[in-house]
Amino acid sequence: MSNPLLRRRPRGEPEQLPASLHPVLRRLYAARGVTESQLPLELKHLLPPTSLKGIEAASVLLQQALEKNLRIVIAGDYDADGA
């Protein structure tokens, strides 16, 4: 039974991505259907912070930690597996 909320992206070809990328990244991006136009990493391509869920509560916690001179650990999970 298929899930209507899941969409498969067409698989791309690694050769269509810039040769300057590491070969493993080219294969990974191609397998995920990433196009060259999705690769720019400049700040202008990032989502605005206000669109991030829970950003206001996080900023309050960050401010409190800074005021108390506490150490902060920031961990990122950048894939889409939901872990």
Tab-separated table of N, CA and C in Angstrom:
chain	number	residue	atom	x	y	z
A	1	MET	N	0.848	-1.188	0.000
A	1	MET	CA	0.000	0.000	0.000
A	1	MET	C	0.887	1.242	0.000
A	2	SER	N	0.662	2.137	-0.930
A	2	SER	CA	1.497	3.330	-1.019
A	2	SER	C	0.961	4.435	-0.116
A	3	ASN	N	1.859	5.262	0.345
A	3	ASN	CA	1.519	6.382	1.209
A	3	ASN	C	1.388	7.624	0.331
A	4	PRO	N	0.207	8.275	0.318
A	4	PRO	CA	0.025	9.455	-0.539
A	4	PRO	C	0.867	10.649	-0.106
A	5	LEU	N	1.433	10.616	1.110
A	5	LEU	CA	2.252	11.728	1.575
A	5	LEU	C	3.708	11.612	1.128
A	6	LEU	N	4.083	10.428	0.671
A	6	LEU	CA	5.446	10.229	0.198
A	6	LEU	C	5.511	10.398	-1.314
A	7	ARG	N	6.527	11.099	-1.766
A	7	ARG	CA	6.718	11.283	-3.200
A	7	ARG	C	8.125	10.862	-3.566
A	8	ARG	N	8.236	10.067	-4.603
A	8	ARG	CA	9.558	9.695	-5.113
A	8	ARG	C	10.028	10.737	-6.107
A	9	ARG	N	11.255	11.160	-5.946
A	9	ARG	CA	11.855	12.088	-6.895
A	9	ARG	C	12.528	11.287	-7.999
A	10	PRO	N	12.518	11.801	-9.191
A	10	PRO	CA	13.241	11.092	-10.254
A	10	PRO	C	14.733	11.063	-9.935
A	11	ARG	N	15.337	9.938	-10.220
A	11	ARG	CA	16.764	9.765	-9.975
A	11	ARG	C	17.553	10.498	-11.050
A	12	GLY	N	18.566	11.232	-10.633
A	12	GLY	CA	19.401	11.956	-11.574
A	12	GLY	C	20.643	11.166	-11.945
A	13	GLU	N	21.445	11.748	-12.789
A	13	GLU	CA	22.705	11.142	-13.221
A	13	GLU	C	23.857	11.925	-12.599
A	14	PRO	N	24.810	11.234	-11.963
A	14	PRO	CA	25.945	11.945	-11.344
A	14	PRO	C	26.683	12.854	-12.323
A	15	GLU	N	26.737	12.463	-13.600
A	15	GLU	CA	27.456	13.259	-14.591
A	15	GLU	C	26.812	14.624	-14.832
A	16	GLN	N	25.564	14.799	-14.423
A	16	GLN	CA	24.875	16.076	-14.608
A	16	GLN	C	25.228	17.078	-13.510
A	17	LEU	N	25.954	16.618	-12.499
A	17	LEU	CA	26.355	17.497	-11.399
A	17	LEU	C	27.795	17.946	-11.614
A	18	PRO	N	28.207	19.048	-10.984
A	18	PRO	CA	29.555	19.581	-11.221
A	18	PRO	C	30.656	18.572	-10.907
A	19	ALA	N	31.642	18.511	-11.771
A	19	ALA	CA	32.772	17.609	-11.577
A	19	ALA	C	33.597	18.002	-10.353
A	20	SER	N	33.419	19.232	-9.882
A	20	SER	CA	34.172	19.695	-8.710
A	20	SER	C	33.695	19.032	-7.417
A	21	LEU	N	32.511	18.420	-7.438
A	21	LEU	CA	32.005	17.709	-6.262
A	21	LEU	C	32.731	16.373	-6.109
A	22	HIS	N	32.891	15.949	-4.880
A	22	HIS	CA	33.482	14.632	-4.621
A	22	HIS	C	32.595	13.580	-5.283
A	23	PRO	N	33.173	12.529	-5.878
A	23	PRO	CA	32.387	11.507	-6.576
A	23	PRO	C	31.296	10.863	-5.711
A	24	VAL	N	31.566	10.677	-4.437
A	24	VAL	CA	30.553	10.084	-3.555
A	24	VAL	C	29.365	11.035	-3.404
A	25	LEU	N	29.650	12.320	-3.240
A	25	LEU	CA	28.561	13.300	-3.143
A	25	LEU	C	27.770	13.370	-4.436
A	26	ARG	N	28.457	13.298	-5.561
A	26	ARG	CA	27.752	13.325	-6.853
A	26	ARG	C	26.772	12.153	-6.952
A	27	ARG	N	27.209	10.955	-6.568
A	27	ARG	CA	26.323	9.778	-6.623
A	27	ARG	C	25.173	9.918	-5.632
A	28	LEU	N	25.478	10.390	-4.432
A	28	LEU	CA	24.450	10.555	-3.408
A	28	LEU	C	23.404	11.574	-3.840
A	29	TYR	N	23.870	12.734	-4.286
A	29	TYR	CA	22.934	13.773	-4.737
A	29	TYR	C	22.100	13.285	-5.917
A	30	ALA	N	22.725	12.623	-6.850
A	30	ALA	CA	21.994	12.121	-8.020
A	30	ALA	C	20.940	11.106	-7.597
A	31	ALA	N	21.284	10.219	-6.686
A	31	ALA	CA	20.329	9.209	-6.222
A	31	ALA	C	19.134	9.847	-5.531
A	32	ARG	N	19.345	11.012	-4.934
A	32	ARG	CA	18.258	11.709	-4.242
A	32	ARG	C	17.547	12.713	-5.141
A	33	GLY	N	17.962	12.784	-6.387
A	33	GLY	CA	17.307	13.680	-7.329
A	33	GLY	C	17.682	15.136	-7.179
A	34	VAL	N	18.800	15.405	-6.521
A	34	VAL	CA	19.253	16.781	-6.323
A	34	VAL	C	19.785	17.314	-7.648
A	35	THR	N	19.403	18.534	-7.970
A	35	THR	CA	19.882	19.168	-9.202
A	35	THR	C	20.950	20.212	-8.875
A	36	GLU	N	21.674	20.639	-9.877
A	36	GLU	CA	22.742	21.620	-9.661
A	36	GLU	C	22.197	22.920	-9.066
A	37	SER	N	20.972	23.288	-9.429
A	37	SER	CA	20.398	24.537	-8.908
A	37	SER	C	20.102	24.453	-7.409
A	38	GLN	N	20.072	23.250	-6.859
A	38	GLN	CA	19.798	23.082	-5.428
A	38	GLN	C	21.081	23.044	-4.596
A	39	LEU	N	22.221	23.141	-5.229
A	39	LEU	CA	23.490	23.003	-4.528
A	39	LEU	C	24.052	24.284	-3.913
A	40	PRO	N	23.699	25.478	-4.367
A	40	PRO	CA	24.331	26.667	-3.785
A	40	PRO	C	24.150	26.710	-2.264
A	41	LEU	N	25.239	27.059	-1.568
A	41	LEU	CA	25.218	27.045	-0.110
A	41	LEU	C	25.264	28.440	0.506
A	42	GLU	N	25.042	29.471	-0.289
A	42	GLU	CA	25.072	30.821	0.250
A	42	GLU	C	23.912	31.029	1.221
A	43	LEU	N	24.099	31.950	2.145
A	43	LEU	CA	23.074	32.220	3.156
A	43	LEU	C	21.727	32.611	2.550
A	44	LYS	N	21.756	33.261	1.388
A	44	LYS	CA	20.504	33.702	0.777
A	44	LYS	C	19.590	32.532	0.408
A	45	HIS	N	20.135	31.319	0.356
A	45	HIS	CA	19.338	30.147	0.003
A	45	HIS	C	18.756	29.424	1.227
A	46	LEU	N	19.126	29.866	2.427
A	46	LEU	CA	18.623	29.225	3.639
A	46	LEU	C	17.219	29.717	3.983
A	47	LEU	N	16.481	28.890	4.705
A	47	LEU	CA	15.167	29.303	5.185
A	47	LEU	C	15.337	30.426	6.199
A	48	PRO	N	14.376	31.350	6.281
A	48	PRO	CA	14.476	32.391	7.304
A	48	PRO	C	14.321	31.766	8.697
A	49	PRO	N	15.088	32.218	9.679
A	49	PRO	CA	15.007	31.636	11.017
A	49	PRO	C	13.596	31.636	11.606
A	50	THR	N	12.803	32.631	11.260
A	50	THR	CA	11.448	32.713	11.811
A	50	THR	C	10.551	31.580	11.335
A	51	SER	N	10.962	30.856	10.289
A	51	SER	CA	10.148	29.746	9.795
A	51	SER	C	10.464	28.435	10.514
A	52	LEU	N	11.480	28.450	11.383
A	52	LEU	CA	11.881	27.239	12.099
A	52	LEU	C	10.980	27.010	13.301
A	53	LYS	N	10.407	25.824	13.397
A	53	LYS	CA	9.515	25.486	14.498
A	53	LYS	C	10.284	25.528	15.825
A	54	GLY	N	9.741	26.231	16.811
A	54	GLY	CA	10.337	26.286	18.142
A	54	GLY	C	11.512	27.241	18.276
A	55	ILE	N	11.729	28.092	17.266
A	55	ILE	CA	12.893	28.977	17.293
A	55	ILE	C	12.826	29.984	18.433
A	56	GLU	N	11.629	30.457	18.765
A	56	GLU	CA	11.515	31.438	19.855
A	56	GLU	C	11.880	30.810	21.190
A	57	ALA	N	11.367	29.607	21.462
A	57	ALA	CA	11.698	28.918	22.715
A	57	ALA	C	13.188	28.592	22.768
A	58	ALA	N	13.750	28.197	21.639
A	58	ALA	CA	15.177	27.876	21.591
A	58	ALA	C	16.015	29.118	21.873
A	59	SER	N	15.605	30.257	21.349
A	59	SER	CA	16.374	31.477	21.568
A	59	SER	C	16.323	31.901	23.035
A	60	VAL	N	15.197	31.664	23.697
A	60	VAL	CA	15.089	31.967	25.132
A	60	VAL	C	16.053	31.069	25.918
A	61	LEU	N	16.059	29.764	25.603
A	61	LEU	CA	16.977	28.845	26.286
A	61	LEU	C	18.434	29.222	26.045
A	62	LEU	N	18.745	29.607	24.826
A	62	LEU	CA	20.100	30.013	24.490
A	62	LEU	C	20.504	31.252	25.283
A	63	GLN	N	19.615	32.211	25.351
A	63	GLN	CA	19.901	33.436	26.105
A	63	GLN	C	20.119	33.122	27.576
A	64	GLN	N	19.290	32.249	28.164
A	64	GLN	CA	19.453	31.868	29.564
A	64	GLN	C	20.787	31.174	29.795
A	65	ALA	N	21.162	30.296	28.899
A	65	ALA	CA	22.442	29.594	29.022
A	65	ALA	C	23.613	30.568	28.945
A	66	LEU	N	23.518	31.537	28.050
A	66	LEU	CA	24.581	32.533	27.924
A	66	LEU	C	24.690	33.388	29.179
A	67	GLU	N	23.550	33.765	29.751
A	67	GLU	CA	23.548	34.583	30.961
A	67	GLU	C	24.165	33.835	32.135
A	68	LYS	N	24.012	32.522	32.175
A	68	LYS	CA	24.545	31.694	33.267
A	68	LYS	C	25.929	31.155	32.948
A	69	ASN	N	26.473	31.552	31.795
A	69	ASN	CA	27.800	31.118	31.351
A	69	ASN	C	27.901	29.594	31.281
A	70	LEU	N	26.833	28.946	30.795
A	70	LEU	CA	26.811	27.500	30.657
A	70	LEU	C	27.424	27.092	29.317
A	71	ARG	N	27.929	25.874	29.257
A	71	ARG	CA	28.416	25.333	27.994
A	71	ARG	C	27.225	24.881	27.163
A	72	ILE	N	27.366	24.995	25.861
A	72	ILE	CA	26.281	24.660	24.948
A	72	ILE	C	26.793	23.664	23.917
A	73	VAL	N	26.011	22.620	23.674
A	73	VAL	CA	26.327	21.670	22.620
A	73	VAL	C	25.231	21.783	21.566
A	74	ILE	N	25.623	21.986	20.325
A	74	ILE	CA	24.659	22.073	19.229
A	74	ILE	C	24.909	20.890	18.301
A	75	ALA	N	23.877	20.079	18.101
A	75	ALA	CA	23.986	18.924	17.219
A	75	ALA	C	22.993	19.088	16.079
A	76	GLY	N	23.409	18.737	14.879
A	76	GLY	CA	22.536	18.845	13.715
A	76	GLY	C	22.303	17.487	13.081
A	77	ASP	N	21.094	17.272	12.642
A	77	ASP	CA	20.737	16.055	11.903
A	77	ASP	C	20.206	16.525	10.564
A	78	TYR	N	21.041	16.444	9.541
A	78	TYR	CA	20.737	17.091	8.281
A	78	TYR	C	20.113	16.186	7.240
A	79	ASP	N	19.872	14.934	7.600
A	79	ASP	CA	19.229	14.071	6.613
A	79	ASP	C	17.715	14.072	6.862
A	80	ALA	N	17.005	13.236	6.182
A	80	ALA	CA	15.545	13.263	6.262
A	80	ALA	C	14.959	11.976	6.844
A	81	ASP	N	15.746	11.300	7.710
A	81	ASP	CA	15.240	10.043	8.244
A	81	ASP	C	14.398	10.217	9.507
A	82	GLY	N	14.354	11.419	10.029
A	82	GLY	CA	13.502	11.693	11.181
A	82	GLY	C	14.098	11.262	12.516
A	83	ALA	N	15.365	10.893	12.534
A	83	ALA	CA	15.985	10.442	13.786
A	83	ALA	C	16.147	11.594	14.760
